[in-house]
């Protein structure tokens, strides 16, 4: 019999792969987040990934689509809410002024939060609108 952790790992892996195969670096521990986010130079995008339907149908496809824009983040990272709990909690410490939200996108510059695109902006929009929110942020903060 497969353990719950092994089962969840199998179920979640394609959700991780959708981002990592497109260049996102997973931050899976609090230590990785601490070493990375405050020291990231330039424009950084952090995807707070999630197992929910709006992450699968909207957030991940929209963020991947946004990387086709002429202005792109210098760094692209992801943490997985509900899976890599300590990493996600640590990342959220850098999203000062924003409530925890997943899925969501944090736009940072030189280690400081500039803006967040939160779940309520994702779940009530279509893919193109979400991608436009991201590319507008890239253009604004680059």
Short mmCIF file of C-alpha atoms in Angstrom, two decimals:
data_model
loop_
_atom_site.label_atom_id
_atom_site.label_comp_id
_atom_site.label_asym_id
_atom_site.label_seq_id
_atom_site.Cartn_x
_atom_site.Cartn_y
_atom_site.Cartn_z
CA UNK A 1 0.00 0.00 0.00
CA UNK A 2 1.29 3.45 -0.95
CA UNK A 3 1.71 5.98 1.83
CA UNK A 4 -0.28 9.20 1.81
CA UNK A 5 2.94 11.20 1.35
CA UNK A 6 4.03 9.09 -1.62
CA UNK A 7 0.56 9.38 -3.18
CA UNK A 8 0.46 13.16 -2.72
CA UNK A 9 3.96 13.47 -4.12
CA UNK A 10 2.84 11.62 -7.28
CA UNK A 11 -0.32 13.72 -7.58
CA UNK A 12 1.50 17.02 -6.99
CA UNK A 13 4.56 16.38 -9.19
CA UNK A 14 2.89 17.39 -12.50
CA UNK A 15 1.79 20.65 -10.82
CA UNK A 16 5.42 21.31 -9.87
CA UNK A 17 6.71 20.26 -13.31
CA UNK A 18 4.42 22.69 -15.13
CA UNK A 19 6.47 25.52 -13.62
CA UNK A 20 9.95 23.98 -13.36
CA UNK A 21 10.00 22.87 -17.01
CA UNK A 22 9.38 26.54 -17.84
CA UNK A 23 12.40 27.73 -15.89
CA UNK A 24 10.98 28.30 -12.40
CA UNK A 25 13.26 27.32 -9.53
CA UNK A 26 11.48 25.63 -6.64
CA UNK A 27 12.26 26.89 -3.16
CA UNK A 28 11.29 23.91 -1.01
CA UNK A 29 12.73 24.85 2.39
CA UNK A 30 12.66 27.94 4.58
CA UNK A 31 16.46 28.05 4.29
CA UNK A 32 16.32 28.16 0.49
CA UNK A 33 13.81 31.02 0.66
CA UNK A 34 15.96 32.94 3.18
CA UNK A 35 19.09 32.51 1.06
CA UNK A 36 17.32 33.47 -2.17
CA UNK A 37 14.56 36.07 -1.95
CA UNK A 38 16.23 38.87 0.03
CA UNK A 39 19.38 38.56 -2.10
CA UNK A 40 17.71 38.36 -5.52
CA UNK A 41 18.84 41.25 -7.72
CA UNK A 42 16.52 42.89 -10.21
CA UNK A 43 12.93 41.87 -10.84
CA UNK A 44 11.81 38.64 -9.18
CA UNK A 45 8.58 36.75 -9.67
CA UNK A 46 7.50 34.29 -6.98
CA UNK A 47 4.58 31.99 -7.78
CA UNK A 48 2.76 30.66 -4.73
CA UNK A 49 1.57 27.43 -6.34
CA UNK A 50 -1.50 25.52 -5.20
CA UNK A 51 -3.46 22.34 -5.91
CA UNK A 52 -6.72 24.21 -6.47
CA UNK A 53 -8.54 24.35 -9.79
CA UNK A 54 -7.78 28.02 -10.38
CA UNK A 55 -4.06 27.26 -10.10
CA UNK A 56 -4.35 24.51 -12.72
CA UNK A 57 -6.75 26.23 -15.08
CA UNK A 58 -5.60 29.84 -14.72
CA UNK A 59 -2.58 30.68 -12.58
CA UNK A 60 0.08 28.32 -13.95
CA UNK A 61 -0.91 28.68 -17.63
CA UNK A 62 -1.14 32.49 -17.29
CA UNK A 63 2.22 32.89 -15.58
CA UNK A 64 3.92 30.69 -18.18
CA UNK A 65 2.22 32.71 -20.95
CA UNK A 66 3.41 35.97 -19.34
CA UNK A 67 7.03 34.92 -19.86
CA UNK A 68 6.58 35.44 -23.62
CA UNK A 69 6.38 39.21 -22.96
CA UNK A 70 9.27 41.43 -24.05
CA UNK A 71 9.90 42.47 -20.43
CA UNK A 72 10.56 39.48 -18.18
CA UNK A 73 11.57 39.00 -14.56
CA UNK A 74 15.27 38.44 -13.93
CA UNK A 75 14.46 35.63 -11.47
CA UNK A 76 11.53 33.22 -11.35
CA UNK A 77 10.83 31.12 -8.27
CA UNK A 78 7.99 29.08 -6.87
CA UNK A 79 6.87 27.84 -3.48
CA UNK A 80 4.06 25.32 -3.07
CA UNK A 81 1.37 26.24 -0.54
CA UNK A 82 0.09 23.27 1.42
CA UNK A 83 3.04 21.11 0.34
CA UNK A 84 6.25 22.95 1.24
CA UNK A 85 4.68 24.64 4.24
CA UNK A 86 7.83 26.07 5.86
CA UNK A 87 9.12 27.48 2.57
CA UNK A 88 5.75 29.07 1.82
CA UNK A 89 5.48 30.56 5.32
CA UNK A 90 8.99 32.01 5.02
CA UNK A 91 8.28 33.44 1.54
CA UNK A 92 5.13 35.10 2.86
CA UNK A 93 7.26 36.96 5.44
CA UNK A 94 8.70 38.88 2.47
CA UNK A 95 5.22 39.74 1.11
CA UNK A 96 4.67 42.43 3.73
CA UNK A 97 1.24 44.05 3.64
CA UNK A 98 -0.41 41.15 1.80
CA UNK A 99 -2.56 38.42 3.33
CA UNK A 100 -1.65 34.81 2.57
CA UNK A 101 -3.20 33.85 -0.75
CA UNK A 102 -2.75 30.86 -3.01
CA UNK A 103 -2.32 30.78 -5.81
CA UNK A 104 -0.74 34.19 -6.06
CA UNK A 105 2.15 36.01 -7.70
CA UNK A 106 4.61 38.21 -5.85
CA UNK A 107 6.56 40.81 -7.82
CA UNK A 108 9.74 41.80 -5.99
CA UNK A 109 12.58 44.13 -6.85
CA UNK A 110 15.99 43.76 -5.23
CA UNK A 111 14.47 41.62 -2.47
CA UNK A 112 11.53 43.93 -1.65
CA UNK A 113 7.85 43.31 -2.41
CA UNK A 114 6.46 45.67 -5.05
CA UNK A 115 3.01 44.17 -5.63
CA UNK A 116 1.01 40.95 -5.40
CA UNK A 117 -1.52 39.47 -7.76
CA UNK A 118 -3.75 37.65 -5.34
CA UNK A 119 -6.12 34.70 -5.64
CA UNK A 120 -9.22 36.91 -5.99
CA UNK A 121 -7.60 38.56 -9.04
CA UNK A 122 -6.83 35.15 -10.53
CA UNK A 123 -10.00 33.12 -9.94
CA UNK A 124 -12.37 35.74 -11.37
CA UNK A 125 -10.41 36.42 -14.57
CA UNK A 126 -9.42 34.68 -17.78
CA UNK A 127 -5.92 33.59 -18.76
CA UNK A 128 -5.20 36.64 -20.94
CA UNK A 129 -6.32 39.10 -18.25
CA UNK A 130 -4.13 37.41 -15.63
CA UNK A 131 -1.17 37.36 -18.02
CA UNK A 132 -1.75 41.08 -18.67
CA UNK A 133 -1.73 41.80 -14.93
CA UNK A 134 1.67 40.10 -14.75
CA UNK A 135 3.19 41.77 -17.81
CA UNK A 136 1.97 45.19 -16.66
CA UNK A 137 3.76 44.56 -13.35
CA UNK A 138 6.93 43.50 -15.20
CA UNK A 139 6.86 46.71 -17.24
CA UNK A 140 6.06 48.86 -14.20
CA UNK A 141 8.76 47.53 -11.86
CA UNK A 142 11.55 46.56 -14.27
#
